[in-house]
Amino acid sequence: MLSASELLQELLKRARPLEKTETLPLSEAYNRVLAEGLTAYVSVPPLDNTAMDGYAVRSKDCREPDVRLKVTQRIAAGQVGKQLHRGEAARIFTGAPVPPGADAIVMQEDTSLDGEWVTVYKVPRPGDHIRRAGEDIQPGTSVLTPGTRMKAMHLGLAASVGRTQAKVFQQLRVAMFSTGDELAEPGKPLKPGQIYNSNRAMLHGLLTGLGVEIIDLGVVEDSREATVRVLQSAASKADVIVTTGGVSVGEEDHVKSAVEELGHIDIWKVAMKPGKPVVYGKIGETDFIGLPGNPVSAFITFCLFARPFLLKRIGAIQVLYRAYPVRAAFDWFKPGNRREFLRGLMVTGKDGAGEVRLYPNQSSGVLTSAVWADGLVDVEIGQTIIRGEWVRFIPFAELLN
Ligand code: AMP
Ligand code: MG
C-alpha cells in the first residue's frame, strides 16, 4: 500500500501536460491555463497621474502653509492638462494626468477655494499623491508566466497591458461516472435500499472548478459488462476518466477488473483515512482515476490526488496545495495506522488567535462534515494530539480554487 505522499508522487510522475493550445478572448479564458508568457509593451499607468481629487501644484510655490494660488485649469480623468506656471494651481481629479510643471498634488481636504483662488493649508512635498508612470508595470516586463491559471486578477492584469486575448491550453476532456446499484438520481423518489447519488453533483462541481470539459456519463450499474462498456466509450472520447465507487474488494466492485480488461492498473490503495481504495490505471492513452464511493472519501481523495494530477494535465505549474500550522482546539488520542484527514473549522480561540476545531462525526459517509468544515487537519500515522499543539491544516481554499 502506498503512503499518501507516495501516491501523489506516483500520480504526478504519470501526468503528461497537455500540448495543444488555442487563442481565446479574455472573456472566455477564465480558469484556463496560459500556454505562453505574457509580456507588457506599455507602461501601467501610462502617465504620471493623481491618486487624489485636489490641486496640482509646484511644490516650490508652497514652501509655507496658507499660500494662495490661481486656479488656471481643470483636468478631469481622461483629459490632458497644459503647462503649469509659477503661482498657478490646476483643479485635478483622481486618475487625471499631472500637468507639466506640477510636481505635487494637494488633497482637496487641505485647501479652500474662493472664486479663482485656492488656499493651500498644508505644505506639499514633491511627489505627494502622484502615481508614477510605470510604477505598476514597465514596458518589456514579463507579467504572467506560462502555466498560470487565469483567475480574475490575471484577466485584469492581461487587460491592463492592452491584451484582448490569451494563448491557453485546450480543455482537457474528463469523463466521469458513478457506480452503484443503490444510487437514485435526485428528483426521483427513493425506493427501499436506495440512496441519492451525491458524488455525481459533487464531482461535477470539483471538475468545473478546474475548467476542464466534462463528459458526464451518469451512473453505471454494478456489473462487469456494463462497466467495461462505459469505460470503453469513455476512453474513446476523454483524456481522463474519473469514477467513484466500485473499487473496493467486494464482489460488487467491478471497476478495477473492468479497467484491467481494457488496459492496466498501476496503482491501487493508499494508506489513508478516509479513502483507502484509490485506483490509477490507463486504457489506451486515457488516464483512469477511480475514487472510493463514500462521499467524503471521494471528495478528499479527489482534492488531494486527482486534483493535482489534473492540474498538471491541464498545464498548470502550481499543482500542490499548501498546508499551514495551526493550533488544535481538540485532543486526538487515537493513533492510527493510516494517515488521516479530519474535517476541521478555523475559529478564534479565547486569546484571539486562530485554532482549529473538529467536526464531531468524522465518518466517511457524513458529507455534512465537509460542508461544516473549511479545511482538513492532516494527522500522521501514529500521531496523537493534545489541545494547544500545532497541527497541519489544509484550507479548502487551497483545494478548491
Ligand atoms: P463503494 O465504494 O462502491 O463500495 O461504496 C461505498 C459506500 O459509498 C457505499 O455505502 C455506497 O452506497 C456509498 N456510495 C457510493 N457511491 C455513492 C454516490 N455516488 N453517492 C452516495 N453514496 C455513494
Ligand atoms: Mg458500490
Coordinates of C-alpha atoms and ligand atoms in Angstrom, one line a residue:
M1 CA 0.0 0.0 0.0
L2 CA 1.4 3.4 -0.9
S3 CA 1.6 6.3 1.5
A4 CA -0.4 9.4 0.6
S5 CA 2.8 11.3 -0.4
E6 CA 4.0 8.3 -2.5
L7 CA 0.6 8.1 -4.2
L8 CA 0.8 11.8 -5.1
Q9 CA 4.3 11.5 -6.4
E10 CA 3.4 8.4 -8.5
L11 CA 0.4 10.2 -9.9
L12 CA 2.3 13.4 -10.8
K13 CA 5.0 11.3 -12.5
R14 CA 2.3 9.9 -14.8
A15 CA 0.6 13.2 -15.6
R16 CA 1.6 14.5 -19.0
P17 CA 0.7 18.1 -19.5
L18 CA -1.5 18.9 -22.5
E19 CA 0.2 20.3 -25.5
K20 CA -2.5 21.6 -27.8
T21 CA -3.2 25.3 -27.5
E22 CA -5.8 27.8 -28.7
T23 CA -6.2 31.5 -28.5
L24 CA -9.2 32.8 -26.7
P25 CA -10.7 36.3 -25.9
L26 CA -10.1 37.1 -22.3
S27 CA -13.8 36.9 -21.7
E28 CA -13.5 33.1 -22.4
A29 CA -10.2 32.5 -20.8
Y30 CA -11.3 32.3 -17.1
N31 CA -9.9 29.2 -15.4
R32 CA -7.8 28.3 -18.4
V33 CA -4.1 27.8 -18.3
L34 CA -1.7 30.2 -20.1
A35 CA 0.4 28.4 -22.7
E36 CA 2.8 31.3 -23.2
G37 CA 4.3 34.0 -21.1
L38 CA 2.7 37.5 -21.4
T39 CA 5.0 40.5 -21.8
A40 CA 3.9 44.1 -21.4
Y41 CA 4.6 46.5 -24.2
V42 CA 3.2 49.5 -22.4
S43 CA 3.6 51.3 -19.0
V44 CA 1.0 50.9 -16.4
P45 CA 0.0 53.6 -15.5
P46 CA 0.9 55.2 -18.9
L47 CA 1.5 58.7 -17.4
D48 CA 2.1 60.3 -14.0
N49 CA -1.3 60.8 -12.6
T50 CA -3.1 61.9 -9.4
A51 CA -4.2 59.5 -6.7
M52 CA -6.5 62.1 -5.2
D53 CA -9.0 64.7 -6.0
G54 CA -7.4 68.1 -5.4
Y55 CA -5.0 70.6 -6.9
A56 CA -1.8 70.0 -8.9
V57 CA 0.8 72.5 -7.7
R58 CA 4.5 73.4 -8.0
S59 CA 5.9 72.5 -4.6
K60 CA 8.3 75.4 -4.9
D61 CA 5.3 77.7 -4.7
C62 CA 4.1 76.2 -1.5
R63 CA 7.0 76.4 0.9
E64 CA 4.8 77.6 3.7
P65 CA 1.2 76.9 4.7
D66 CA -1.7 79.1 3.5
V67 CA -0.3 80.0 0.2
R68 CA -2.8 81.3 -2.3
L69 CA -2.6 80.1 -5.9
K70 CA -4.6 81.0 -9.0
V71 CA -6.6 78.1 -10.4
T72 CA -5.9 78.3 -14.2
Q73 CA -7.1 74.9 -15.5
R74 CA -9.3 72.0 -14.7
I75 CA -8.2 68.4 -15.5
A76 CA -10.7 65.5 -15.3
A77 CA -9.7 61.9 -15.7
G78 CA -9.2 61.3 -19.4
Q79 CA -8.1 64.8 -20.2
V80 CA -4.6 66.2 -20.6
G81 CA -3.6 69.5 -18.9
K82 CA -1.3 72.2 -20.1
Q83 CA 1.9 73.8 -18.6
L84 CA 1.5 75.0 -15.0
H85 CA 3.3 78.3 -14.4
R86 CA 4.6 79.9 -11.2
G87 CA 1.8 80.8 -8.8
E88 CA -0.8 78.6 -10.5
A89 CA -2.7 75.5 -9.5
A90 CA -4.7 73.1 -11.6
R91 CA -8.0 71.6 -10.3
I92 CA -7.5 67.9 -10.8
F93 CA -9.4 64.6 -10.3
T94 CA -8.3 61.1 -9.5
G95 CA -6.7 59.4 -12.4
A96 CA -6.1 62.6 -14.4
P97 CA -2.5 63.1 -15.7
V98 CA -0.4 65.5 -13.7
P99 CA 0.2 68.6 -15.9
P100 CA 3.7 69.6 -17.0
G101 CA 5.3 71.9 -14.4
A102 CA 3.4 70.4 -11.5
D103 CA 5.3 68.1 -9.1
A104 CA 2.8 67.5 -6.2
I105 CA -0.9 67.1 -5.6
V106 CA -2.6 68.7 -2.7
M107 CA -5.7 66.9 -1.4
Q108 CA -8.9 68.8 -1.8
E109 CA -9.4 68.4 2.0
D110 CA -6.3 70.5 2.6
T111 CA -7.5 73.5 0.6
S112 CA -10.3 76.0 0.3
L113 CA -11.5 77.6 -2.8
D114 CA -12.5 81.2 -3.2
G115 CA -13.5 82.1 -6.8
E116 CA -10.4 81.6 -8.9
W117 CA -8.1 81.4 -5.9
V118 CA -7.3 78.3 -3.8
T119 CA -5.6 78.5 -0.4
V120 CA -3.3 75.6 0.3
Y121 CA -3.1 74.9 4.1
K122 CA -0.6 72.1 4.0
V123 CA 3.0 72.3 2.7
P124 CA 3.2 69.6 0.0
R125 CA 6.4 67.5 -0.6
P126 CA 7.5 66.9 -4.2
G127 CA 5.8 63.7 -5.5
D128 CA 2.9 63.8 -3.0
H129 CA -0.1 61.8 -4.2
I130 CA 1.4 61.2 -7.6
R131 CA 1.2 57.7 -9.1
R132 CA 4.3 57.4 -11.3
A133 CA 4.1 56.2 -14.9
G134 CA 5.2 52.6 -15.0
E135 CA 5.1 52.1 -11.2
D136 CA 2.9 49.0 -11.7
I137 CA 4.4 47.7 -14.9
Q138 CA 7.3 48.8 -17.1
P139 CA 7.3 48.0 -20.9
G140 CA 9.2 44.8 -21.6
T141 CA 8.3 43.2 -18.2
S142 CA 7.0 39.6 -18.2
V143 CA 3.8 39.9 -16.3
L144 CA 2.4 36.4 -16.5
T145 CA 4.3 33.1 -16.9
P146 CA 3.2 30.1 -18.8
G147 CA 1.3 27.6 -16.7
T148 CA -0.6 30.3 -14.9
R149 CA -4.3 29.5 -14.3
M150 CA -6.3 32.6 -15.4
K151 CA -8.3 33.8 -12.4
A152 CA -10.0 37.2 -12.2
M153 CA -6.8 39.1 -11.3
H154 CA -4.8 37.5 -14.1
L155 CA -7.5 38.5 -16.6
G156 CA -7.5 42.0 -15.2
L157 CA -3.7 42.3 -15.4
A158 CA -3.7 41.0 -19.0
A159 CA -6.3 43.6 -19.9
S160 CA -4.3 46.3 -18.1
V161 CA -1.4 45.9 -20.6
G162 CA -3.8 46.1 -23.5
R163 CA -4.3 42.4 -24.3
T164 CA -7.6 41.2 -25.7
Q165 CA -6.8 37.5 -25.9
A166 CA -4.6 34.8 -24.5
K167 CA -3.0 31.7 -25.8
V168 CA -4.1 28.9 -23.5
F169 CA -4.1 25.1 -23.5
Q170 CA -7.1 23.4 -25.0
Q171 CA -9.5 22.0 -22.5
L172 CA -8.8 18.6 -21.0
R173 CA -11.7 16.2 -21.6
V174 CA -12.7 14.4 -18.5
A175 CA -15.3 11.7 -18.5
M176 CA -17.0 10.9 -15.2
F177 CA -19.4 8.4 -13.9
S178 CA -20.7 7.0 -10.6
T179 CA -21.1 3.3 -9.9
G180 CA -23.6 1.6 -7.6
D181 CA -26.9 -0.2 -8.0
E182 CA -28.2 1.6 -4.8
L183 CA -27.9 5.0 -6.3
A184 CA -31.0 7.0 -7.2
E185 CA -30.9 10.3 -9.0
P186 CA -32.1 13.3 -7.1
G187 CA -35.6 14.3 -8.2
K188 CA -36.8 10.7 -8.3
P189 CA -38.4 9.0 -5.3
L190 CA -36.2 6.8 -3.2
K191 CA -37.0 3.1 -3.4
P192 CA -36.2 0.9 -0.5
G193 CA -32.5 0.2 -0.4
Q194 CA -31.6 3.3 -2.4
I195 CA -29.6 6.4 -1.6
Y196 CA -29.4 9.6 -3.6
N197 CA -26.3 10.0 -5.7
S198 CA -24.3 12.8 -4.1
N199 CA -21.0 12.1 -5.9
R200 CA -22.2 12.9 -9.3
A201 CA -23.1 16.5 -8.4
M202 CA -20.0 16.8 -6.2
L203 CA -17.6 15.5 -8.8
H204 CA -19.2 17.7 -11.4
G205 CA -18.6 20.7 -9.2
L206 CA -15.0 19.7 -8.5
L207 CA -14.2 19.3 -12.2
T208 CA -16.0 22.6 -13.1
G209 CA -13.6 24.3 -10.7
L210 CA -10.7 23.1 -12.8
G211 CA -12.0 24.4 -16.0
V212 CA -12.0 21.1 -17.8
E213 CA -14.6 19.8 -20.3
I214 CA -16.8 17.4 -18.5
I215 CA -18.3 14.4 -20.2
D216 CA -20.9 13.2 -17.6
L217 CA -21.7 9.6 -18.2
G218 CA -24.2 9.3 -15.3
V219 CA -24.5 6.1 -13.3
V220 CA -23.2 2.7 -14.2
E221 CA -24.7 -0.4 -12.7
D222 CA -22.6 -2.8 -10.7
S223 CA -21.7 -5.3 -13.4
R224 CA -18.5 -6.1 -15.2
E225 CA -20.1 -5.9 -18.6
A226 CA -21.8 -2.6 -18.1
T227 CA -18.7 -1.1 -16.6
V228 CA -16.5 -2.3 -19.5
R229 CA -18.9 -0.9 -22.0
V230 CA -19.0 2.6 -20.4
L231 CA -15.2 2.6 -19.9
Q232 CA -14.6 1.7 -23.5
S233 CA -16.8 4.6 -24.7
A234 CA -15.3 7.0 -22.1
A235 CA -11.8 6.1 -23.2
S236 CA -12.6 6.8 -26.8
K237 CA -13.7 10.4 -26.1
A238 CA -11.8 11.5 -23.0
D239 CA -8.3 12.3 -21.9
V240 CA -9.0 11.2 -18.3
I241 CA -11.8 9.2 -16.7
V242 CA -12.7 9.8 -13.1
T243 CA -15.2 7.5 -11.3
T244 CA -16.5 7.0 -7.8
G245 CA -17.3 3.7 -6.1
G246 CA -16.8 0.1 -7.1
V247 CA -13.0 0.0 -6.4
S248 CA -13.0 -1.9 -3.1
V249 CA -12.6 -5.7 -2.9
G250 CA -16.2 -6.7 -2.7
E251 CA -17.9 -8.9 -5.2
E252 CA -19.9 -5.9 -6.4
D253 CA -16.8 -3.9 -7.1
H254 CA -16.2 -4.3 -10.8
V255 CA -14.3 -1.1 -11.8
K256 CA -10.8 -2.4 -11.2
S257 CA -11.3 -5.6 -13.1
A258 CA -13.1 -3.8 -16.0
V259 CA -10.1 -1.4 -16.3
E260 CA -7.8 -4.3 -16.3
E261 CA -9.7 -6.0 -19.1
L262 CA -9.3 -2.9 -21.3
G263 CA -6.0 -1.6 -20.1
H264 CA -4.0 -1.8 -16.9
I265 CA -4.0 -0.7 -13.3
D266 CA -0.7 0.7 -12.0
I267 CA -1.8 1.8 -8.5
W268 CA -4.4 1.0 -6.1
K269 CA -4.8 1.6 -2.4
V270 CA -3.3 4.3 -0.3
A271 CA -2.7 4.2 3.4
M272 CA -5.1 7.0 4.4
K273 CA -8.4 7.6 6.0
P274 CA -10.9 8.3 4.7
G275 CA -10.1 6.9 1.3
K276 CA -8.1 3.6 1.1
P277 CA -9.1 2.5 -2.4
V278 CA -7.7 5.0 -5.0
V279 CA -7.0 3.5 -8.4
Y280 CA -4.8 4.7 -11.2
G281 CA -4.6 3.0 -14.5
K282 CA -4.7 3.5 -18.2
I283 CA -7.0 2.5 -21.0
G284 CA -5.1 3.2 -24.2
E285 CA -3.9 6.8 -24.0
T286 CA -6.6 7.7 -21.5
D287 CA -5.8 8.0 -17.8
F288 CA -8.2 6.3 -15.4
I289 CA -8.7 7.5 -11.8
G290 CA -11.1 5.5 -9.6
L291 CA -12.1 7.2 -6.3
P292 CA -13.8 5.5 -3.4
G293 CA -17.6 5.6 -3.2
N294 CA -18.1 7.1 0.2
P295 CA -18.8 10.7 -0.5
V296 CA -16.3 12.2 2.0
S297 CA -13.7 9.8 0.8
A298 CA -14.4 10.7 -2.8
F299 CA -14.2 14.4 -2.0
I300 CA -11.0 14.2 -0.1
T301 CA -9.2 11.8 -2.5
F302 CA -10.2 14.0 -5.4
C303 CA -8.8 17.1 -3.7
L304 CA -5.6 15.5 -2.5
F305 CA -4.7 13.3 -5.5
A306 CA -7.0 13.7 -8.6
R307 CA -6.8 17.5 -8.5
P308 CA -3.0 17.9 -8.5
F309 CA -2.9 15.2 -11.2
L310 CA -5.5 17.0 -13.3
L311 CA -3.8 20.4 -12.7
K312 CA -0.6 19.0 -14.1
R313 CA -2.5 17.5 -17.0
I314 CA -4.1 20.9 -17.9
G315 CA -0.6 22.5 -18.0
A316 CA -0.7 24.3 -14.7
I317 CA 2.7 25.0 -13.0
Q318 CA 1.4 25.2 -9.5
V319 CA -0.3 21.9 -8.7
L320 CA 0.5 21.4 -5.0
Y321 CA -1.6 22.7 -2.2
R322 CA -0.1 24.4 0.9
A323 CA -0.7 23.4 4.5
Y324 CA -0.3 25.7 7.4
P325 CA 0.5 25.1 11.1
V326 CA -2.5 26.0 13.3
R327 CA -3.3 25.2 16.9
A328 CA -5.5 22.3 17.8
A329 CA -8.7 23.1 19.8
F330 CA -9.1 19.3 20.3
D331 CA -7.5 16.2 21.7
W332 CA -6.7 13.3 19.4
F333 CA -5.8 10.2 21.4
K334 CA -6.4 7.6 18.7
P335 CA -3.0 7.0 16.9
G336 CA -3.9 5.4 13.5
N337 CA -2.1 3.1 11.2
R338 CA -3.2 5.3 8.2
R339 CA -2.6 9.0 7.6
E340 CA -5.9 10.7 8.5
F341 CA -7.5 13.8 7.1
L342 CA -10.1 15.2 9.5
R343 CA -12.7 17.8 8.7
G344 CA -11.8 21.0 10.7
L345 CA -13.1 24.5 11.1
M346 CA -10.9 27.5 11.9
V347 CA -12.3 29.5 14.8
T348 CA -11.0 32.3 17.1
G349 CA -9.7 31.0 20.4
K350 CA -10.1 32.6 23.8
D351 CA -6.8 34.6 23.4
G352 CA -7.9 35.9 20.0
A353 CA -5.6 33.6 18.0
G354 CA -6.9 31.1 15.4
E355 CA -7.4 27.5 16.3
V356 CA -9.0 24.5 14.5
R357 CA -12.0 22.5 15.8
L358 CA -13.1 19.1 14.6
Y359 CA -16.5 18.0 13.3
P360 CA -17.8 15.5 15.8
N361 CA -18.7 12.8 13.2
Q362 CA -15.7 12.0 11.1
S363 CA -17.3 9.1 9.3
S364 CA -16.6 8.9 5.6
G365 CA -20.2 8.9 4.7
V366 CA -21.0 12.2 6.5
L367 CA -20.8 14.9 3.9
T368 CA -22.2 17.4 6.3
S369 CA -18.7 17.4 7.9
A370 CA -17.2 18.8 4.7
V371 CA -19.8 21.5 4.4
W372 CA -19.3 22.5 8.1
A373 CA -15.5 22.5 7.8
D374 CA -13.2 24.9 6.0
G375 CA -10.3 22.5 5.7
L376 CA -8.5 19.3 6.6
V377 CA -6.4 18.5 9.6
D378 CA -3.6 16.3 8.4
V379 CA -2.8 13.7 11.0
E380 CA 0.3 11.5 10.5
I381 CA 0.4 7.7 11.2
G382 CA 0.7 7.2 14.9
Q383 CA 0.3 10.9 15.8
T384 CA -1.6 11.9 18.9
I385 CA -2.6 15.5 19.5
I386 CA -3.1 17.4 22.7
R387 CA -5.2 20.6 22.7
G388 CA -3.0 23.6 22.0
E389 CA -0.4 21.7 19.9
W390 CA 0.4 22.7 16.4
V391 CA -1.2 20.7 13.6
R392 CA -1.0 20.8 9.8
F393 CA -4.1 22.4 8.3
I394 CA -5.0 22.3 4.6
P395 CA -7.6 25.0 3.9
F396 CA -10.3 24.1 1.4
A397 CA -9.3 27.4 -0.3
E398 CA -6.1 25.6 -1.3
L399 CA -8.0 22.6 -2.6
L400 CA -10.9 24.1 -4.4
N401 CA -9.5 27.2 -6.1
Ligands
AMP1 P1 -18.3 1.6 -2.8 O1 -17.0 2.3 -2.9 O2 -19.0 1.4 -4.2 O3 -18.2 0.3 -2.1 O4 -19.3 2.5 -2.0 C1 -19.0 2.7 -0.6 C2 -20.2 3.4 0.1 O5 -20.4 4.7 -0.6 C3 -21.5 2.7 0.0 O6 -22.1 2.9 1.2 C4 -22.2 3.4 -1.1 O7 -23.6 3.3 -1.0 C5 -21.7 4.8 -1.0 N1 -21.7 5.5 -2.3 C6 -21.1 5.1 -3.4 N2 -21.3 5.9 -4.4 C7 -22.1 6.9 -4.0 C8 -22.7 8.0 -4.5 N3 -22.5 8.3 -5.8 N4 -23.5 8.8 -3.8 C9 -23.7 8.5 -2.5 N5 -23.2 7.4 -1.9 C10 -22.4 6.6 -2.6
MG2 MG -20.5 0.3 -4.8

